[in-house]
């Protein structure tokens, strides 16, 4: 290698860093490519780590996707594990690398530098120095967890595990700890699980988590603990043999900051659409870098593996001279828990309202495939639209089957700038075991068109109380057999089939009509409007209302109570 | 109802017709809406019919989604079953309706008329009048089939069923007949099953069908038969207790033609983007109408339930005064056979080449989700792109899991006009049980970008022979452990990891490099090209080549033979 051979140093040898390294080698055989990784392993399956805890992924080795030797052989990469980047001299274009084992430091020249060190998991200050507290970011973390679990099994039959944080990682940890037979409690500072979802969407997921035996403690945080327990902010005490901290991560941007690179508003490295930092010779990708949000155009932290991998590859293209700007990020994510799936893309209603944006919101509860074909499962889907532009701002879905497909289709539509109404016309693959002739995504498009055209006017679950207080009349048009599921207090029941004959029984003034999922009520609302009534449809019907009630009940740790069918119908 | 009440008559009470009727009522309470249906049932689940044959859908009743009485009650529709439309007086705006049972004819005034009578299944002329021959379009057909099957069970233990036609319906019928315990042969005039797929994509599906015990007779048609058998065009005789004709359908456009409405080039009713026929008071939707193709802009027959349903609804909007043009049609379709799924959207390579279009073709064989998470299944995906515009022209996928999701995402991208390269950047939901950080759809985008940018040059399986004949050198770079799967004759084996040291062993001139699926060969091709060699990558690798060989072998009804690993490696 001559002295003039260009050198790219990549800090971080997992998702973003390794994508950059291998792609760069494919584009450029001559360049010297050095990958430094502080840990012992490169290119491991971060997202698979929780599943080894339960043995779902039985072999630890299967999480190690590459070795430095294999990467040297196939891609001629100079991969240095247990090597830390400790200083960057931007003027001299050198980086100081420290051998973690020996402490020896060397200076390495670079032409381009890619920073992909990831993020550092947060741990609660109240438990500083507590040896029970685990995080799970890398293979070393996993090894420590497996060791603790093995040790506890020998010492005691029952183990109490507390997972701090009810986000995607916390839920995945809880799933795998339960599968291992531990007694698990999730402690979540916020009022709900899975904060990317809105409360009423997270509720059925939380119910499922509760049904599997996991305890939820919402709205509290850890304030301290002794050897066998944790104390929470409400004064309660929780037995705790093992503690897992999954309360978010912070970008590992210390080295970048010390080197004078610009950071974004959330502490991540600020980059442009080519992932260039404020120094054009230095790039940053993955959890350390802030992403540009597709809806707001603002920087945002989105620690997602997909973005890290794709952005790493994009950086290689840019370094090799074929710059491809990355599009702005939506933030699509998915989580499973014992057969139930929740996924989201874009922003949720809570966040958008907090931003002061006006939103058009639709809830639906379609079947995953044609109802007459066995195995159809109910989905709950929420679509959030900018009413001015008809642009899709976000979507959420929960269910046992077909959640990933619908969120992927909507995320694709969002990436492409399709309007919400255009979802109605998508030609999705239909046979009865896969979908419906009008797929759930098509139905969202129809709901949106009806709303945009004024064909349907709706009320959200959180607007119901105020409407009733203002004297609106609540009309339940479900089939009589559906009432056993529960009732919304104060509703009068007239099945949709009887409305033409009985609509004169309705009072003047506003009528809020609801059915089970919103579809029958749409028919009823259209009928009543055509007959001269002032009517709005309760969006998502009884099921969305019930899910919202459940979210409150779960938060308040008390069962929801609704009147029994007897006595409330007429 | 006053004499001035507008009247809409809808001919055909299933997918398109009933979607139009119910939507129209929701938009307009006053209008008289008459739905006439020649059969006994309206709004039945056409696409579910084959699954009752096996009992997968156990209850016949669950296929009957609505009754005339229920539709009258909920939507105030005047539904007349066993009523045939026999003549249209366009000048007078009247339609003659005949009661099928009594023969009584009445004249009905209309303001708007919607024609949705569907299509008529083709049957082979050679079997005219043969009582064994069944078609399956409606509930009456299903009842006849169930009766025949029950009768045969009583008479004989083994039944020989012959399915004429190896398209989606034929395959569904075969699946359900096998599940019922019948001995099944599919007779297909063309050289492959599932003509919407290209031959190499259909081959793994055909293999799966063969493995389930179904016999395939490709490239032949029925020329006659006696009471217990059928004679085929190659002179062979097939035992046949029951015969099912699934050799396509023709639009039931007779009434339209007699009424002077313009037909399209394929015999369906010609309509505009609002589904208006050549008479602006008359609309046509569903299998009777020709669709405008998204890629060519030309009329095309696409008898698909999704289009029928959505176009029916669109017609109601137009009649009610809120016209919404329907986009051009892609033709997305899917079929399952005992756990294996095949789906397609847009055009296939065979059709595009026949149209004289130049195409960029990519094959890939990714896993349905992260390989380290249990249960990952291999998919085969094919993407076809217009090299000039980078527009996606079509896609096909076959596999046990995740086929519907990937085709839906690609169909959405096509509808939105996304370029093939933009597939690389889609933010699809990733956790290891659902996908990969670089999803199979993202990978297609990368393949396309590499091809578009000239970073990768490929050869299709059908171009290999000519390349080798011209003196190209075939290089197999798979890992040694992968060779047992089979070899391409004439290949020299050097694993990709040894190429840097051994590339001087390669001859001057063109090198065709291949691996198992195309990815390792891409790395090898990049490496060799960077070292100065003239190299192309065999698209889709060994697996696509093998599937193509299998397609020939299945067609020729002989097993494929490839050299054993011994002797061909070096």
Short mmCIF file of N, CA and C in Angstrom, two decimals, chain A residues 476-555:
data_model
loop_
_atom_site.label_atom_id
_atom_site.label_comp_id
_atom_site.label_asym_id
_atom_site.label_seq_id
_atom_site.Cartn_x
_atom_site.Cartn_y
_atom_site.Cartn_z
N UNK A 476 -76.58 3.93 19.77
CA UNK A 476 -75.84 2.68 19.53
C UNK A 476 -76.63 1.90 18.48
N UNK A 477 -76.03 1.66 17.31
CA UNK A 477 -76.78 1.00 16.23
C UNK A 477 -76.29 -0.43 15.99
N UNK A 478 -75.60 -1.01 16.94
CA UNK A 478 -75.11 -2.38 16.75
C UNK A 478 -76.25 -3.39 16.67
N UNK A 479 -75.92 -4.54 16.13
CA UNK A 479 -76.87 -5.65 16.17
C UNK A 479 -77.04 -6.06 17.63
N UNK A 480 -78.25 -6.48 18.01
CA UNK A 480 -78.49 -6.81 19.43
C UNK A 480 -77.46 -7.80 19.99
N UNK A 481 -77.04 -8.75 19.16
CA UNK A 481 -76.08 -9.73 19.65
C UNK A 481 -74.72 -9.16 20.01
N UNK A 482 -74.44 -7.95 19.56
CA UNK A 482 -73.13 -7.34 19.83
C UNK A 482 -73.08 -6.59 21.15
N UNK A 483 -74.24 -6.42 21.79
CA UNK A 483 -74.27 -5.58 22.99
C UNK A 483 -73.59 -6.23 24.18
N UNK A 484 -73.55 -7.56 24.17
CA UNK A 484 -72.95 -8.26 25.30
C UNK A 484 -71.49 -7.89 25.49
N UNK A 485 -70.87 -7.37 24.44
CA UNK A 485 -69.46 -6.98 24.53
C UNK A 485 -69.27 -5.81 25.51
N UNK A 486 -70.32 -5.06 25.72
CA UNK A 486 -70.23 -3.90 26.62
C UNK A 486 -70.96 -2.72 26.01
N UNK A 487 -71.22 -1.73 26.85
CA UNK A 487 -72.00 -0.58 26.40
C UNK A 487 -71.28 0.70 26.78
N UNK A 488 -71.51 1.72 25.97
CA UNK A 488 -71.04 3.05 26.35
C UNK A 488 -72.14 3.68 27.19
N UNK A 489 -71.82 4.14 28.39
CA UNK A 489 -72.87 4.68 29.27
C UNK A 489 -73.65 5.79 28.58
N UNK A 490 -74.96 5.73 28.76
CA UNK A 490 -75.82 6.79 28.24
C UNK A 490 -76.33 6.55 26.83
N UNK A 491 -75.90 5.43 26.21
CA UNK A 491 -76.31 5.19 24.82
C UNK A 491 -77.73 4.64 24.75
N UNK A 492 -78.42 5.02 23.70
CA UNK A 492 -79.72 4.44 23.37
C UNK A 492 -79.52 3.50 22.20
N UNK A 493 -80.14 2.33 22.26
CA UNK A 493 -79.87 1.32 21.24
C UNK A 493 -81.02 1.20 20.24
N UNK A 494 -80.71 1.46 18.99
CA UNK A 494 -81.63 1.15 17.88
C UNK A 494 -80.77 0.52 16.78
N UNK A 495 -80.97 -0.73 16.46
CA UNK A 495 -80.14 -1.34 15.40
C UNK A 495 -80.30 -0.58 14.08
N UNK A 496 -79.23 -0.56 13.31
CA UNK A 496 -79.26 0.21 12.06
C UNK A 496 -80.43 -0.22 11.17
N UNK A 497 -80.77 -1.49 11.21
CA UNK A 497 -81.86 -1.98 10.35
C UNK A 497 -83.22 -1.37 10.70
N UNK A 498 -83.36 -0.87 11.94
CA UNK A 498 -84.66 -0.32 12.34
C UNK A 498 -84.71 1.20 12.22
N UNK A 499 -83.63 1.80 11.77
CA UNK A 499 -83.54 3.27 11.85
C UNK A 499 -84.54 3.97 10.93
N UNK A 500 -84.79 3.37 9.74
CA UNK A 500 -85.72 4.06 8.83
C UNK A 500 -87.10 4.20 9.45
N UNK A 501 -87.50 3.15 10.18
CA UNK A 501 -88.84 3.20 10.81
C UNK A 501 -88.82 4.02 12.09
N UNK A 502 -87.70 3.99 12.81
CA UNK A 502 -87.73 4.53 14.17
C UNK A 502 -87.01 5.86 14.32
N UNK A 503 -86.55 6.44 13.21
CA UNK A 503 -85.72 7.64 13.39
C UNK A 503 -86.50 8.80 13.99
N UNK A 504 -87.85 8.75 13.89
CA UNK A 504 -88.66 9.81 14.51
C UNK A 504 -88.57 9.77 16.03
N UNK A 505 -88.07 8.65 16.60
CA UNK A 505 -87.87 8.58 18.05
C UNK A 505 -86.69 9.44 18.50
N UNK A 506 -85.85 9.83 17.54
CA UNK A 506 -84.63 10.55 17.90
C UNK A 506 -84.94 12.02 18.18
N UNK A 507 -84.22 12.61 19.13
CA UNK A 507 -84.46 14.02 19.45
C UNK A 507 -83.87 14.93 18.37
N UNK A 508 -84.30 16.18 18.39
CA UNK A 508 -83.63 17.19 17.57
C UNK A 508 -82.23 17.40 18.16
N UNK A 509 -81.38 18.05 17.40
CA UNK A 509 -80.04 18.32 17.92
C UNK A 509 -79.06 17.23 17.50
N UNK A 510 -77.86 17.38 17.99
CA UNK A 510 -76.76 16.51 17.54
C UNK A 510 -76.91 15.08 18.04
N UNK A 511 -76.66 14.16 17.14
CA UNK A 511 -76.67 12.74 17.47
C UNK A 511 -75.26 12.18 17.24
N UNK A 512 -74.73 11.50 18.24
CA UNK A 512 -73.48 10.75 18.07
C UNK A 512 -73.88 9.30 17.88
N UNK A 513 -73.53 8.75 16.73
CA UNK A 513 -73.92 7.37 16.45
C UNK A 513 -72.69 6.48 16.56
N UNK A 514 -72.87 5.30 17.12
CA UNK A 514 -71.73 4.38 17.16
C UNK A 514 -72.19 2.95 16.95
N UNK A 515 -71.25 2.15 16.42
CA UNK A 515 -71.49 0.71 16.30
C UNK A 515 -70.30 0.03 16.94
N UNK A 516 -69.95 -1.15 16.44
CA UNK A 516 -68.82 -1.86 17.05
C UNK A 516 -67.48 -1.30 16.58
N UNK A 517 -67.36 -1.09 15.27
CA UNK A 517 -66.07 -0.66 14.71
C UNK A 517 -66.15 0.61 13.88
N UNK A 518 -67.34 1.09 13.60
CA UNK A 518 -67.49 2.34 12.86
C UNK A 518 -68.17 2.19 11.52
N UNK A 519 -68.31 0.97 11.02
CA UNK A 519 -68.81 0.77 9.66
C UNK A 519 -70.34 0.83 9.61
N UNK A 520 -70.99 0.08 10.49
CA UNK A 520 -72.45 0.14 10.58
C UNK A 520 -72.90 1.55 10.95
N UNK A 521 -72.14 2.18 11.81
CA UNK A 521 -72.49 3.54 12.22
C UNK A 521 -72.34 4.50 11.06
N UNK A 522 -71.41 4.23 10.15
CA UNK A 522 -71.29 5.06 8.95
C UNK A 522 -72.56 4.94 8.12
N UNK A 523 -73.03 3.71 7.92
CA UNK A 523 -74.28 3.50 7.20
C UNK A 523 -75.42 4.24 7.90
N UNK A 524 -75.48 4.11 9.23
CA UNK A 524 -76.53 4.76 10.00
C UNK A 524 -76.42 6.29 9.91
N UNK A 525 -75.19 6.77 9.99
CA UNK A 525 -74.99 8.22 9.97
C UNK A 525 -75.39 8.80 8.62
N UNK A 526 -75.04 8.07 7.56
CA UNK A 526 -75.43 8.53 6.23
C UNK A 526 -76.95 8.57 6.10
N UNK A 527 -77.57 7.51 6.56
CA UNK A 527 -79.03 7.40 6.50
C UNK A 527 -79.68 8.55 7.26
N UNK A 528 -79.23 8.78 8.49
CA UNK A 528 -79.84 9.81 9.32
C UNK A 528 -79.57 11.20 8.75
N UNK A 529 -78.37 11.38 8.21
CA UNK A 529 -78.09 12.67 7.62
C UNK A 529 -78.97 12.92 6.41
N UNK A 530 -79.14 11.86 5.61
CA UNK A 530 -80.01 11.99 4.45
C UNK A 530 -81.45 12.27 4.86
N UNK A 531 -81.80 11.86 6.10
CA UNK A 531 -83.16 12.12 6.60
C UNK A 531 -83.22 13.44 7.37
N UNK A 532 -82.13 14.20 7.37
CA UNK A 532 -82.18 15.55 7.93
C UNK A 532 -81.62 15.71 9.33
N UNK A 533 -81.04 14.64 9.89
CA UNK A 533 -80.51 14.76 11.25
C UNK A 533 -79.09 15.33 11.25
N UNK A 534 -78.72 15.88 12.40
CA UNK A 534 -77.36 16.38 12.61
C UNK A 534 -76.58 15.27 13.32
N UNK A 535 -75.68 14.61 12.60
CA UNK A 535 -75.13 13.37 13.13
C UNK A 535 -73.63 13.26 12.91
N UNK A 536 -72.94 12.75 13.91
CA UNK A 536 -71.53 12.42 13.77
C UNK A 536 -71.32 10.97 14.20
N UNK A 537 -70.28 10.35 13.64
CA UNK A 537 -69.98 8.94 13.86
C UNK A 537 -68.83 8.86 14.87
N UNK A 538 -68.99 8.04 15.89
CA UNK A 538 -67.90 7.86 16.86
C UNK A 538 -66.81 7.03 16.20
N UNK A 539 -65.68 7.67 15.93
CA UNK A 539 -64.61 7.03 15.15
C UNK A 539 -64.10 5.76 15.83
N UNK A 540 -64.05 4.68 15.08
CA UNK A 540 -63.55 3.41 15.62
C UNK A 540 -64.56 2.66 16.47
N UNK A 541 -65.73 3.28 16.70
CA UNK A 541 -66.82 2.59 17.36
C UNK A 541 -66.56 2.19 18.80
N UNK A 542 -67.35 1.22 19.24
CA UNK A 542 -67.25 0.77 20.63
C UNK A 542 -65.84 0.28 20.93
N UNK A 543 -65.22 -0.41 20.00
CA UNK A 543 -63.92 -1.02 20.30
C UNK A 543 -62.85 0.03 20.60
N UNK A 544 -62.80 1.09 19.82
CA UNK A 544 -61.80 2.13 20.10
C UNK A 544 -62.12 2.82 21.43
N UNK A 545 -63.40 3.07 21.66
CA UNK A 545 -63.79 3.69 22.94
C UNK A 545 -63.37 2.78 24.10
N UNK A 546 -63.65 1.49 23.97
CA UNK A 546 -63.30 0.55 25.03
C UNK A 546 -61.79 0.50 25.24
N UNK A 547 -61.03 0.49 24.15
CA UNK A 547 -59.56 0.47 24.27
C UNK A 547 -59.08 1.71 25.01
N UNK A 548 -59.70 2.85 24.74
CA UNK A 548 -59.31 4.08 25.44
C UNK A 548 -59.63 3.97 26.93
N UNK A 549 -60.81 3.41 27.23
CA UNK A 549 -61.15 3.20 28.65
C UNK A 549 -60.14 2.27 29.30
N UNK A 550 -59.80 1.22 28.57
CA UNK A 550 -58.81 0.27 29.11
C UNK A 550 -57.49 0.96 29.36
N UNK A 551 -57.10 1.87 28.49
CA UNK A 551 -55.81 2.55 28.70
C UNK A 551 -55.85 3.33 30.01
N UNK A 552 -56.98 3.94 30.31
CA UNK A 552 -57.10 4.65 31.58
C UNK A 552 -57.09 3.67 32.75
N UNK A 553 -57.82 2.58 32.57
CA UNK A 553 -57.92 1.61 33.67
C UNK A 553 -56.57 0.96 33.95
N UNK A 554 -55.84 0.64 32.88
CA UNK A 554 -54.52 0.02 33.08
C UNK A 554 -53.60 1.01 33.78
N UNK A 555 -53.69 2.25 33.34
CA UNK A 555 -52.87 3.30 33.96
C UNK A 555 -53.21 3.41 35.44
#
